[in-house]
Amino acid sequence: ANKAMGLNEQESKILFITVDANDNGSISYEEFTAYVDDIGGSENFDVYRKMIDEFKAADKDNNGSLDGAEFVKLLKDKFKYNKFQAQRVFVSIDTDKSETISQVEFEAFIKKIGGVRALEKK
């Protein structure tokens, strides 16, 4: 994943954890194909990379997560949400109630709004 998708080590680990659905420390063919189906096919790996880039660009303090202000700005700029809508989304996807959005929580949000292809429309 590092070379093929241009991910750094942390991003590769997050992707591995996401694809390893049964948490056994390895990715079976079935897990891999299920993940590829989830993102809409193999051509969406570049779009996945774009999603990671959007997350990183929004993370202005480079701490690996988005605080409320960073997340609201991302949703306003890329998805045309108003501030109130963006704040509601922030609260709803901050599943661990840390008052920040992790990359995993962000990926769950992207899936909820229609997958990684939603980013290409913005």
PDB file of N, CA, C and O in Angstrom, residues 28-108:
ATOM      1  N   SER A  28      -7.423 -11.622   4.084  1.00  0.00           N
ATOM      2  CA  SER A  28      -7.772 -12.706   3.170  1.00  0.00           C
ATOM      3  C   SER A  28      -8.242 -12.125   1.838  1.00  0.00           C
ATOM      4  O   SER A  28      -8.565 -10.932   1.736  1.00  0.00           O
ATOM      5  N   TYR A  29      -8.303 -12.972   0.846  1.00  0.00           N
ATOM      6  CA  TYR A  29      -8.805 -12.555  -0.459  1.00  0.00           C
ATOM      7  C   TYR A  29     -10.231 -12.028  -0.319  1.00  0.00           C
ATOM      8  O   TYR A  29     -10.585 -11.016  -0.913  1.00  0.00           O
ATOM      9  N   GLU A  30     -11.042 -12.700   0.490  1.00  0.00           N
ATOM     10  CA  GLU A  30     -12.432 -12.288   0.688  1.00  0.00           C
ATOM     11  C   GLU A  30     -12.515 -10.899   1.324  1.00  0.00           C
ATOM     12  O   GLU A  30     -13.337 -10.077   0.937  1.00  0.00           O
ATOM     13  N   GLU A  31     -11.651 -10.637   2.326  1.00  0.00           N
ATOM     14  CA  GLU A  31     -11.640  -9.317   2.963  1.00  0.00           C
ATOM     15  C   GLU A  31     -11.217  -8.244   1.965  1.00  0.00           C
ATOM     16  O   GLU A  31     -11.805  -7.161   1.920  1.00  0.00           O
ATOM     17  N   PHE A  32     -10.199  -8.564   1.164  1.00  0.00           N
ATOM     18  CA  PHE A  32      -9.713  -7.598   0.188  1.00  0.00           C
ATOM     19  C   PHE A  32     -10.782  -7.279  -0.851  1.00  0.00           C
ATOM     20  O   PHE A  32     -11.057  -6.109  -1.130  1.00  0.00           O
ATOM     21  N   THR A  33     -11.412  -8.311  -1.407  1.00  0.00           N
ATOM     22  CA  THR A  33     -12.428  -8.066  -2.432  1.00  0.00           C
ATOM     23  C   THR A  33     -13.643  -7.351  -1.841  1.00  0.00           C
ATOM     24  O   THR A  33     -14.247  -6.501  -2.505  1.00  0.00           O
ATOM     25  N   ALA A  34     -13.990  -7.651  -0.591  1.00  0.00           N
ATOM     26  CA  ALA A  34     -15.104  -6.950   0.054  1.00  0.00           C
ATOM     27  C   ALA A  34     -14.772  -5.467   0.205  1.00  0.00           C
ATOM     28  O   ALA A  34     -15.622  -4.600  -0.030  1.00  0.00           O
ATOM     29  N   TYR A  35     -13.530  -5.169   0.590  1.00  0.00           N
ATOM     30  CA  TYR A  35     -13.125  -3.770   0.730  1.00  0.00           C
ATOM     31  C   TYR A  35     -13.136  -3.060  -0.619  1.00  0.00           C
ATOM     32  O   TYR A  35     -13.634  -1.932  -0.730  1.00  0.00           O
ATOM     33  N   VAL A  36     -12.602  -3.707  -1.630  1.00  0.00           N
ATOM     34  CA  VAL A  36     -12.598  -3.109  -2.971  1.00  0.00           C
ATOM     35  C   VAL A  36     -14.034  -2.829  -3.413  1.00  0.00           C
ATOM     36  O   VAL A  36     -14.334  -1.766  -3.958  1.00  0.00           O
ATOM     37  N   ASP A  37     -14.943  -3.759  -3.148  1.00  0.00           N
ATOM     38  CA  ASP A  37     -16.352  -3.531  -3.473  1.00  0.00           C
ATOM     39  C   ASP A  37     -16.902  -2.347  -2.689  1.00  0.00           C
ATOM     40  O   ASP A  37     -17.668  -1.540  -3.228  1.00  0.00           O
ATOM     41  N   ASP A  38     -16.528  -2.238  -1.410  1.00  0.00           N
ATOM     42  CA  ASP A  38     -17.006  -1.137  -0.561  1.00  0.00           C
ATOM     43  C   ASP A  38     -16.614   0.230  -1.112  1.00  0.00           C
ATOM     44  O   ASP A  38     -17.371   1.193  -0.990  1.00  0.00           O
ATOM     45  N   ILE A  39     -15.429   0.330  -1.684  1.00  0.00           N
ATOM     46  CA  ILE A  39     -14.994   1.631  -2.200  1.00  0.00           C
ATOM     47  C   ILE A  39     -15.395   1.828  -3.659  1.00  0.00           C
ATOM     48  O   ILE A  39     -15.076   2.839  -4.257  1.00  0.00           O
ATOM     49  N   GLY A  40     -16.097   0.852  -4.219  1.00  0.00           N
ATOM     50  CA  GLY A  40     -16.634   1.028  -5.570  1.00  0.00           C
ATOM     51  C   GLY A  40     -15.766   0.489  -6.677  1.00  0.00           C
ATOM     52  O   GLY A  40     -15.925   0.865  -7.829  1.00  0.00           O
ATOM     53  N   GLY A  41     -14.829  -0.379  -6.364  1.00  0.00           N
ATOM     54  CA  GLY A  41     -13.978  -0.980  -7.388  1.00  0.00           C
ATOM     55  C   GLY A  41     -12.543  -0.510  -7.301  1.00  0.00           C
ATOM     56  O   GLY A  41     -12.232   0.482  -6.657  1.00  0.00           O
ATOM     57  N   SER A  42     -11.673  -1.249  -7.969  1.00  0.00           N
ATOM     58  CA  SER A  42     -10.235  -0.990  -7.867  1.00  0.00           C
ATOM     59  C   SER A  42      -9.832   0.376  -8.406  1.00  0.00           C
ATOM     60  O   SER A  42      -8.836   0.950  -7.962  1.00  0.00           O
ATOM     61  N   GLU A  43     -10.606   0.926  -9.336  1.00  0.00           N
ATOM     62  CA  GLU A  43     -10.257   2.245  -9.875  1.00  0.00           C
ATOM     63  C   GLU A  43     -10.381   3.343  -8.827  1.00  0.00           C
ATOM     64  O   GLU A  43      -9.882   4.448  -9.009  1.00  0.00           O
ATOM     65  N   ASN A  44     -11.000   3.044  -7.697  1.00  0.00           N
ATOM     66  CA  ASN A  44     -11.188   4.053  -6.663  1.00  0.00           C
ATOM     67  C   ASN A  44     -10.007   4.181  -5.696  1.00  0.00           C
ATOM     68  O   ASN A  44     -10.064   4.990  -4.779  1.00  0.00           O
ATOM     69  N   PHE A  45      -8.950   3.403  -5.880  1.00  0.00           N
ATOM     70  CA  PHE A  45      -7.787   3.555  -5.008  1.00  0.00           C
ATOM     71  C   PHE A  45      -7.193   4.961  -5.112  1.00  0.00           C
ATOM     72  O   PHE A  45      -6.781   5.535  -4.116  1.00  0.00           O
ATOM     73  N   ASP A  46      -7.175   5.535  -6.307  1.00  0.00           N
ATOM     74  CA  ASP A  46      -6.689   6.907  -6.453  1.00  0.00           C
ATOM     75  C   ASP A  46      -7.601   7.882  -5.718  1.00  0.00           C
ATOM     76  O   ASP A  46      -7.140   8.866  -5.139  1.00  0.00           O
ATOM     77  N   VAL A  47      -8.896   7.602  -5.743  1.00  0.00           N
ATOM     78  CA  VAL A  47      -9.843   8.469  -5.050  1.00  0.00           C
ATOM     79  C   VAL A  47      -9.658   8.323  -3.545  1.00  0.00           C
ATOM     80  O   VAL A  47      -9.756   9.293  -2.795  1.00  0.00           O
ATOM     81  N   TYR A  48      -9.345   7.096  -3.087  1.00  0.00           N
ATOM     82  CA  TYR A  48      -9.048   6.885  -1.671  1.00  0.00           C
ATOM     83  C   TYR A  48      -7.856   7.761  -1.268  1.00  0.00           C
ATOM     84  O   TYR A  48      -7.870   8.421  -0.242  1.00  0.00           O
ATOM     85  N   ARG A  49      -6.860   7.773  -2.100  1.00  0.00           N
ATOM     86  CA  ARG A  49      -5.680   8.601  -1.839  1.00  0.00           C
ATOM     87  C   ARG A  49      -6.081  10.078  -1.751  1.00  0.00           C
ATOM     88  O   ARG A  49      -5.598  10.816  -0.905  1.00  0.00           O
ATOM     89  N   LYS A  50      -6.992  10.490  -2.625  1.00  0.00           N
ATOM     90  CA  LYS A  50      -7.462  11.878  -2.602  1.00  0.00           C
ATOM     91  C   LYS A  50      -8.166  12.180  -1.280  1.00  0.00           C
ATOM     92  O   LYS A  50      -7.998  13.252  -0.711  1.00  0.00           O
ATOM     93  N   MET A  51      -8.926  11.206  -0.783  1.00  0.00           N
ATOM     94  CA  MET A  51      -9.614  11.374   0.489  1.00  0.00           C
ATOM     95  C   MET A  51      -8.597  11.599   1.611  1.00  0.00           C
ATOM     96  O   MET A  51      -8.758  12.493   2.442  1.00  0.00           O
ATOM     97  N   ILE A  52      -7.529  10.818   1.615  1.00  0.00           N
ATOM     98  CA  ILE A  52      -6.480  10.966   2.626  1.00  0.00           C
ATOM     99  C   ILE A  52      -5.819  12.342   2.484  1.00  0.00           C
ATOM    100  O   ILE A  52      -5.555  13.023   3.473  1.00  0.00           O
ATOM    101  N   ASP A  53      -5.590  12.764   1.248  1.00  0.00           N
ATOM    102  CA  ASP A  53      -4.989  14.082   1.013  1.00  0.00           C
ATOM    103  C   ASP A  53      -5.883  15.207   1.525  1.00  0.00           C
ATOM    104  O   ASP A  53      -5.394  16.184   2.099  1.00  0.00           O
ATOM    105  N   GLU A  54      -7.209  15.080   1.311  1.00  0.00           N
ATOM    106  CA  GLU A  54      -8.149  16.094   1.803  1.00  0.00           C
ATOM    107  C   GLU A  54      -8.092  16.169   3.331  1.00  0.00           C
ATOM    108  O   GLU A  54      -8.104  17.256   3.912  1.00  0.00           O
ATOM    109  N   PHE A  55      -8.052  14.999   3.968  1.00  0.00           N
ATOM    110  CA  PHE A  55      -7.973  14.945   5.428  1.00  0.00           C
ATOM    111  C   PHE A  55      -6.699  15.633   5.912  1.00  0.00           C
ATOM    112  O   PHE A  55      -6.736  16.486   6.802  1.00  0.00           O
ATOM    113  N   LYS A  56      -5.568  15.292   5.302  1.00  0.00           N
ATOM    114  CA  LYS A  56      -4.284  15.883   5.700  1.00  0.00           C
ATOM    115  C   LYS A  56      -4.260  17.392   5.476  1.00  0.00           C
ATOM    116  O   LYS A  56      -3.740  18.143   6.303  1.00  0.00           O
ATOM    117  N   ALA A  57      -4.811  17.823   4.354  1.00  0.00           N
ATOM    118  CA  ALA A  57      -4.820  19.260   4.057  1.00  0.00           C
ATOM    119  C   ALA A  57      -5.665  20.024   5.072  1.00  0.00           C
ATOM    120  O   ALA A  57      -5.336  21.154   5.437  1.00  0.00           O
ATOM    121  N   ALA A  58      -6.738  19.403   5.539  1.00  0.00           N
ATOM    122  CA  ALA A  58      -7.609  20.052   6.524  1.00  0.00           C
ATOM    123  C   ALA A  58      -6.987  20.066   7.915  1.00  0.00           C
ATOM    124  O   ALA A  58      -7.344  20.889   8.751  1.00  0.00           O
ATOM    125  N   ASP A  59      -6.052  19.161   8.168  1.00  0.00           N
ATOM    126  CA  ASP A  59      -5.399  19.038   9.470  1.00  0.00           C
ATOM    127  C   ASP A  59      -4.286  20.076   9.590  1.00  0.00           C
ATOM    128  O   ASP A  59      -3.102  19.782   9.468  1.00  0.00           O
ATOM    129  N   LYS A  60      -4.674  21.314   9.834  1.00  0.00           N
ATOM    130  CA  LYS A  60      -3.734  22.441   9.807  1.00  0.00           C
ATOM    131  C   LYS A  60      -2.654  22.365  10.883  1.00  0.00           C
ATOM    132  O   LYS A  60      -1.553  22.853  10.682  1.00  0.00           O
ATOM    133  N   ASP A  61      -2.957  21.734  12.030  1.00  0.00           N
ATOM    134  CA  ASP A  61      -1.935  21.641  13.076  1.00  0.00           C
ATOM    135  C   ASP A  61      -1.148  20.331  13.003  1.00  0.00           C
ATOM    136  O   ASP A  61      -0.314  20.051  13.861  1.00  0.00           O
ATOM    137  N   ASN A  62      -1.413  19.539  11.973  1.00  0.00           N
ATOM    138  CA  ASN A  62      -0.672  18.295  11.708  1.00  0.00           C
ATOM    139  C   ASN A  62      -0.612  17.338  12.893  1.00  0.00           C
ATOM    140  O   ASN A  62       0.401  16.679  13.122  1.00  0.00           O
ATOM    141  N   ASN A  63      -1.724  17.217  13.620  1.00  0.00           N
ATOM    142  CA  ASN A  63      -1.747  16.293  14.752  1.00  0.00           C
ATOM    143  C   ASN A  63      -2.412  14.960  14.425  1.00  0.00           C
ATOM    144  O   ASN A  63      -2.583  14.114  15.288  1.00  0.00           O
ATOM    145  N   GLY A  64      -2.799  14.766  13.168  1.00  0.00           N
ATOM    146  CA  GLY A  64      -3.368  13.490  12.743  1.00  0.00           C
ATOM    147  C   GLY A  64      -4.866  13.375  12.941  1.00  0.00           C
ATOM    148  O   GLY A  64      -5.443  12.318  12.679  1.00  0.00           O
ATOM    149  N   SER A  65      -5.496  14.438  13.402  1.00  0.00           N
ATOM    150  CA  SER A  65      -6.946  14.443  13.556  1.00  0.00           C
ATOM    151  C   SER A  65      -7.454  15.853  13.270  1.00  0.00           C
ATOM    152  O   SER A  65      -6.685  16.798  13.202  1.00  0.00           O
ATOM    153  N   LEU A  66      -8.777  15.953  13.082  1.00  0.00           N
ATOM    154  CA  LEU A  66      -9.371  17.255  12.803  1.00  0.00           C
ATOM    155  C   LEU A  66     -10.155  17.726  14.008  1.00  0.00           C
ATOM    156  O   LEU A  66     -11.023  17.003  14.508  1.00  0.00           O
ATOM    157  N   ASP A  67      -9.849  18.937  14.472  1.00  0.00           N
ATOM    158  CA  ASP A  67     -10.671  19.510  15.541  1.00  0.00           C
ATOM    159  C   ASP A  67     -11.920  20.111  14.906  1.00  0.00           C
ATOM    160  O   ASP A  67     -12.097  20.070  13.683  1.00  0.00           O
ATOM    161  N   GLY A  68     -12.786  20.664  15.726  1.00  0.00           N
ATOM    162  CA  GLY A  68     -14.043  21.191  15.223  1.00  0.00           C
ATOM    163  C   GLY A  68     -13.871  22.233  14.136  1.00  0.00           C
ATOM    164  O   GLY A  68     -14.540  22.190  13.097  1.00  0.00           O
ATOM    165  N   ALA A  69     -12.980  23.181  14.344  1.00  0.00           N
ATOM    166  CA  ALA A  69     -12.779  24.252  13.369  1.00  0.00           C
ATOM    167  C   ALA A  69     -12.242  23.709  12.044  1.00  0.00           C
ATOM    168  O   ALA A  69     -12.694  24.121  10.965  1.00  0.00           O
ATOM    169  N   GLU A  70     -11.288  22.782  12.103  1.00  0.00           N
ATOM    170  CA  GLU A  70     -10.725  22.197  10.887  1.00  0.00           C
ATOM    171  C   GLU A  70     -11.792  21.420  10.115  1.00  0.00           C
ATOM    172  O   GLU A  70     -11.888  21.511   8.885  1.00  0.00           O
ATOM    173  N   PHE A  71     -12.595  20.645  10.850  1.00  0.00           N
ATOM    174  CA  PHE A  71     -13.626  19.829  10.214  1.00  0.00           C
ATOM    175  C   PHE A  71     -14.709  20.709   9.591  1.00  0.00           C
ATOM    176  O   PHE A  71     -15.136  20.468   8.461  1.00  0.00           O
ATOM    177  N   VAL A  72     -15.148  21.720  10.305  1.00  0.00           N
ATOM    178  CA  VAL A  72     -16.183  22.623   9.788  1.00  0.00           C
ATOM    179  C   VAL A  72     -15.688  23.303   8.512  1.00  0.00           C
ATOM    180  O   VAL A  72     -16.417  23.384   7.516  1.00  0.00           O
ATOM    181  N   LYS A  73     -14.448  23.769   8.512  1.00  0.00           N
ATOM    182  CA  LYS A  73     -13.889  24.411   7.320  1.00  0.00           C
ATOM    183  C   LYS A  73     -13.853  23.438   6.143  1.00  0.00           C
ATOM    184  O   LYS A  73     -14.222  23.798   5.019  1.00  0.00           O
ATOM    185  N   LEU A  74     -13.453  22.194   6.380  1.00  0.00           N
ATOM    186  CA  LEU A  74     -13.416  21.191   5.311  1.00  0.00           C
ATOM    187  C   LEU A  74     -14.818  20.988   4.730  1.00  0.00           C
ATOM    188  O   LEU A  74     -14.996  20.993   3.505  1.00  0.00           O
ATOM    189  N   LEU A  75     -15.807  20.815   5.581  1.00  0.00           N
ATOM    190  CA  LEU A  75     -17.160  20.572   5.087  1.00  0.00           C
ATOM    191  C   LEU A  75     -17.733  21.789   4.372  1.00  0.00           C
ATOM    192  O   LEU A  75     -18.452  21.643   3.385  1.00  0.00           O
ATOM    193  N   LYS A  76     -17.415  22.968   4.859  1.00  0.00           N
ATOM    194  CA  LYS A  76     -17.889  24.184   4.190  1.00  0.00           C
ATOM    195  C   LYS A  76     -17.220  24.343   2.820  1.00  0.00           C
ATOM    196  O   LYS A  76     -17.886  24.631   1.830  1.00  0.00           O
ATOM    197  N   ASP A  77     -15.908  24.139   2.763  1.00  0.00           N
ATOM    198  CA  ASP A  77     -15.157  24.362   1.525  1.00  0.00           C
ATOM    199  C   ASP A  77     -15.385  23.278   0.476  1.00  0.00           C
ATOM    200  O   ASP A  77     -15.533  23.566  -0.703  1.00  0.00           O
ATOM    201  N   LYS A  78     -15.391  22.023   0.897  1.00  0.00           N
ATOM    202  CA  LYS A  78     -15.441  20.908  -0.059  1.00  0.00           C
ATOM    203  C   LYS A  78     -16.839  20.367  -0.308  1.00  0.00           C
ATOM    204  O   LYS A  78     -17.112  19.827  -1.375  1.00  0.00           O
ATOM    205  N   PHE A  79     -17.710  20.455   0.686  1.00  0.00           N
ATOM    206  CA  PHE A  79     -19.026  19.838   0.578  1.00  0.00           C
ATOM    207  C   PHE A  79     -20.159  20.849   0.634  1.00  0.00           C
ATOM    208  O   PHE A  79     -21.326  20.478   0.621  1.00  0.00           O
ATOM    209  N   LYS A  80     -19.811  22.133   0.748  1.00  0.00           N
ATOM    210  CA  LYS A  80     -20.782  23.227   0.740  1.00  0.00           C
ATOM    211  C   LYS A  80     -21.811  23.138   1.869  1.00  0.00           C
ATOM    212  O   LYS A  80     -22.955  23.540   1.721  1.00  0.00           O
ATOM    213  N   TYR A  81     -21.413  22.600   3.010  1.00  0.00           N
ATOM    214  CA  TYR A  81     -22.258  22.599   4.202  1.00  0.00           C
ATOM    215  C   TYR A  81     -22.196  23.985   4.837  1.00  0.00           C
ATOM    216  O   TYR A  81     -21.174  24.663   4.738  1.00  0.00           O
ATOM    217  N   ASN A  82     -23.272  24.386   5.525  1.00  0.00           N
ATOM    218  CA  ASN A  82     -23.157  25.605   6.312  1.00  0.00           C
ATOM    219  C   ASN A  82     -22.565  25.241   7.677  1.00  0.00           C
ATOM    220  O   ASN A  82     -22.410  24.060   7.997  1.00  0.00           O
ATOM    221  N   LYS A  83     -22.219  26.244   8.457  1.00  0.00           N
ATOM    222  CA  LYS A  83     -21.531  25.999   9.730  1.00  0.00           C
ATOM    223  C   LYS A  83     -22.362  25.122  10.656  1.00  0.00           C
ATOM    224  O   LYS A  83     -21.839  24.184  11.280  1.00  0.00           O
ATOM    225  N   PHE A  84     -23.652  25.375  10.751  1.00  0.00           N
ATOM    226  CA  PHE A  84     -24.527  24.605  11.632  1.00  0.00           C
ATOM    227  C   PHE A  84     -24.581  23.138  11.198  1.00  0.00           C
ATOM    228  O   PHE A  84     -24.451  22.227  12.030  1.00  0.00           O
ATOM    229  N   GLN A  85     -24.748  22.887   9.904  1.00  0.00           N
ATOM    230  CA  GLN A  85     -24.783  21.509   9.397  1.00  0.00           C
ATOM    231  C   GLN A  85     -23.464  20.797   9.689  1.00  0.00           C
ATOM    232  O   GLN A  85     -23.451  19.641  10.119  1.00  0.00           O
ATOM    233  N   ALA A  86     -22.364  21.492   9.447  1.00  0.00           N
ATOM    234  CA  ALA A  86     -21.043  20.895   9.655  1.00  0.00           C
ATOM    235  C   ALA A  86     -20.816  20.551  11.125  1.00  0.00           C
ATOM    236  O   ALA A  86     -20.263  19.497  11.444  1.00  0.00           O
ATOM    237  N   GLN A  87     -21.252  21.431  12.021  1.00  0.00           N
ATOM    238  CA  GLN A  87     -21.094  21.150  13.453  1.00  0.00           C
ATOM    239  C   GLN A  87     -21.930  19.938  13.869  1.00  0.00           C
ATOM    240  O   GLN A  87     -21.475  19.125  14.677  1.00  0.00           O
ATOM    241  N   ARG A  88     -23.128  19.808  13.320  1.00  0.00           N
ATOM    242  CA  ARG A  88     -23.973  18.639  13.623  1.00  0.00           C
ATOM    243  C   ARG A  88     -23.316  17.356  13.140  1.00  0.00           C
ATOM    244  O   ARG A  88     -23.328  16.345  13.833  1.00  0.00           O
ATOM    245  N   VAL A  89     -22.733  17.402  11.939  1.00  0.00           N
ATOM    246  CA  VAL A  89     -22.040  16.228  11.410  1.00  0.00           C
ATOM    247  C   VAL A  89     -20.852  15.892  12.304  1.00  0.00           C
ATOM    248  O   VAL A  89     -20.624  14.727  12.639  1.00  0.00           O
ATOM    249  N   PHE A  90     -20.102  16.909  12.702  1.00  0.00           N
ATOM    250  CA  PHE A  90     -18.940  16.697  13.572  1.00  0.00           C
ATOM    251  C   PHE A  90     -19.347  15.915  14.823  1.00  0.00           C
ATOM    252  O   PHE A  90     -18.731  14.902  15.164  1.00  0.00           O
ATOM    253  N   VAL A  91     -20.380  16.371  15.496  1.00  0.00           N
ATOM    254  CA  VAL A  91     -20.839  15.715  16.726  1.00  0.00           C
ATOM    255  C   VAL A  91     -21.289  14.285  16.434  1.00  0.00           C
ATOM    256  O   VAL A  91     -20.987  13.361  17.191  1.00  0.00           O
ATOM    257  N   SER A  92     -21.959  14.087  15.306  1.00  0.00           N
ATOM    258  CA  SER A  92     -22.492  12.753  15.003  1.00  0.00           C
ATOM    259  C   SER A  92     -21.410  11.739  14.636  1.00  0.00           C
ATOM    260  O   SER A  92     -21.586  10.544  14.881  1.00  0.00           O
ATOM    261  N   ILE A  93     -20.296  12.187  14.059  1.00  0.00           N
ATOM    262  CA  ILE A  93     -19.271  11.211  13.660  1.00  0.00           C
ATOM    263  C   ILE A  93     -18.095  11.128  14.622  1.00  0.00           C
ATOM    264  O   ILE A  93     -17.233  10.268  14.464  1.00  0.00           O
ATOM    265  N   ASP A  94     -18.076  11.971  15.628  1.00  0.00           N
ATOM    266  CA  ASP A  94     -17.037  11.890  16.665  1.00  0.00           C
ATOM    267  C   ASP A  94     -17.426  10.753  17.617  1.00  0.00           C
ATOM    268  O   ASP A  94     -17.840  10.969  18.746  1.00  0.00           O
ATOM    269  N   THR A  95     -17.277   9.525  17.144  1.00  0.00           N
ATOM    270  CA  THR A  95     -17.801   8.363  17.865  1.00  0.00           C
ATOM    271  C   THR A  95     -17.125   8.115  19.203  1.00  0.00           C
ATOM    272  O   THR A  95     -17.752   7.595  20.116  1.00  0.00           O
ATOM    273  N   ASP A  96     -15.863   8.511  19.328  1.00  0.00           N
ATOM    274  CA  ASP A  96     -15.180   8.291  20.609  1.00  0.00           C
ATOM    275  C   ASP A  96     -15.296   9.507  21.534  1.00  0.00           C
ATOM    276  O   ASP A  96     -14.732   9.525  22.623  1.00  0.00           O
ATOM    277  N   LYS A  97     -16.024  10.532  21.088  1.00  0.00           N
ATOM    278  CA  LYS A  97     -16.281  11.748  21.881  1.00  0.00           C
ATOM    279  C   LYS A  97     -14.994  12.434  22.348  1.00  0.00           C
ATOM    280  O   LYS A  97     -14.929  13.017  23.413  1.00  0.00           O
ATOM    281  N   SER A  98     -13.979  12.394  21.483  1.00  0.00           N
ATOM    282  CA  SER A  98     -12.690  13.016  21.796  1.00  0.00           C
ATOM    283  C   SER A  98     -12.643  14.495  21.409  1.00  0.00           C
ATOM    284  O   SER A  98     -11.649  15.157  21.650  1.00  0.00           O
ATOM    285  N   GLU A  99     -13.701  14.971  20.785  1.00  0.00           N
ATOM    286  CA  GLU A  99     -13.768  16.332  20.259  1.00  0.00           C
ATOM    287  C   GLU A  99     -12.787  16.557  19.124  1.00  0.00           C
ATOM    288  O   GLU A  99     -12.405  17.687  18.812  1.00  0.00           O
ATOM    289  N   THR A 100     -12.381  15.464  18.492  1.00  0.00           N
ATOM    290  CA  THR A 100     -11.593  15.491  17.264  1.00  0.00           C
ATOM    291  C   THR A 100     -12.107  14.366  16.365  1.00  0.00           C
ATOM    292  O   THR A 100     -12.718  13.416  16.842  1.00  0.00           O
ATOM    293  N   ILE A 101     -11.830  14.491  15.073  1.00  0.00           N
ATOM    294  CA  ILE A 101     -12.208  13.462  14.113  1.00  0.00           C
ATOM    295  C   ILE A 101     -10.938  12.765  13.655  1.00  0.00           C
ATOM    296  O   ILE A 101     -10.041  13.392  13.091  1.00  0.00           O
ATOM    297  N   SER A 102     -10.880  11.465  13.912  1.00  0.00           N
ATOM    298  CA  SER A 102      -9.737  10.667  13.470  1.00  0.00           C
ATOM    299  C   SER A 102      -9.899  10.320  11.992  1.00  0.00           C
ATOM    300  O   SER A 102     -10.979  10.486  11.413  1.00  0.00           O
ATOM    301  N   GLN A 103      -8.851   9.796  11.406  1.00  0.00           N
ATOM    302  CA  GLN A 103      -8.928   9.370  10.011  1.00  0.00           C
ATOM    303  C   GLN A 103      -9.974   8.275   9.855  1.00  0.00           C
ATOM    304  O   GLN A 103     -10.710   8.258   8.874  1.00  0.00           O
ATOM    305  N   VAL A 104     -10.065   7.363  10.805  1.00  0.00           N
ATOM    306  CA  VAL A 104     -11.057   6.286  10.751  1.00  0.00           C
ATOM    307  C   VAL A 104     -12.470   6.865  10.792  1.00  0.00           C
ATOM    308  O   VAL A 104     -13.346   6.447  10.021  1.00  0.00           O
ATOM    309  N   GLU A 105     -12.713   7.823  11.672  1.00  0.00           N
ATOM    310  CA  GLU A 105     -14.032   8.458  11.741  1.00  0.00           C
ATOM    311  C   GLU A 105     -14.330   9.221  10.455  1.00  0.00           C
ATOM    312  O   GLU A 105     -15.466   9.210   9.960  1.00  0.00           O
ATOM    313  N   PHE A 106     -13.319   9.861   9.881  1.00  0.00           N
ATOM    314  CA  PHE A 106     -13.490  10.579   8.620  1.00  0.00           C
ATOM    315  C   PHE A 106     -13.855   9.622   7.499  1.00  0.00           C
ATOM    316  O   PHE A 106     -14.752   9.890   6.698  1.00  0.00           O
ATOM    317  N   GLU A 107     -13.167   8.480   7.437  1.00  0.00           N
ATOM    318  CA  GLU A 107     -13.482   7.479   6.417  1.00  0.00           C
ATOM    319  C   GLU A 107     -14.914   6.983   6.567  1.00  0.00           C
ATOM    320  O   GLU A 107     -15.611   6.788   5.564  1.00  0.00           O
ATOM    321  N   ALA A 108     -15.369   6.787   7.786  1.00  0.00           N
ATOM    322  CA  ALA A 108     -16.751   6.353   8.019  1.00  0.00           C
ATOM    323  C   ALA A 108     -17.724   7.418   7.505  1.00  0.00           C
ATOM    324  O   ALA A 108     -18.758   7.086   6.907  1.00  0.00           O
TER     325      ALA A 108
END
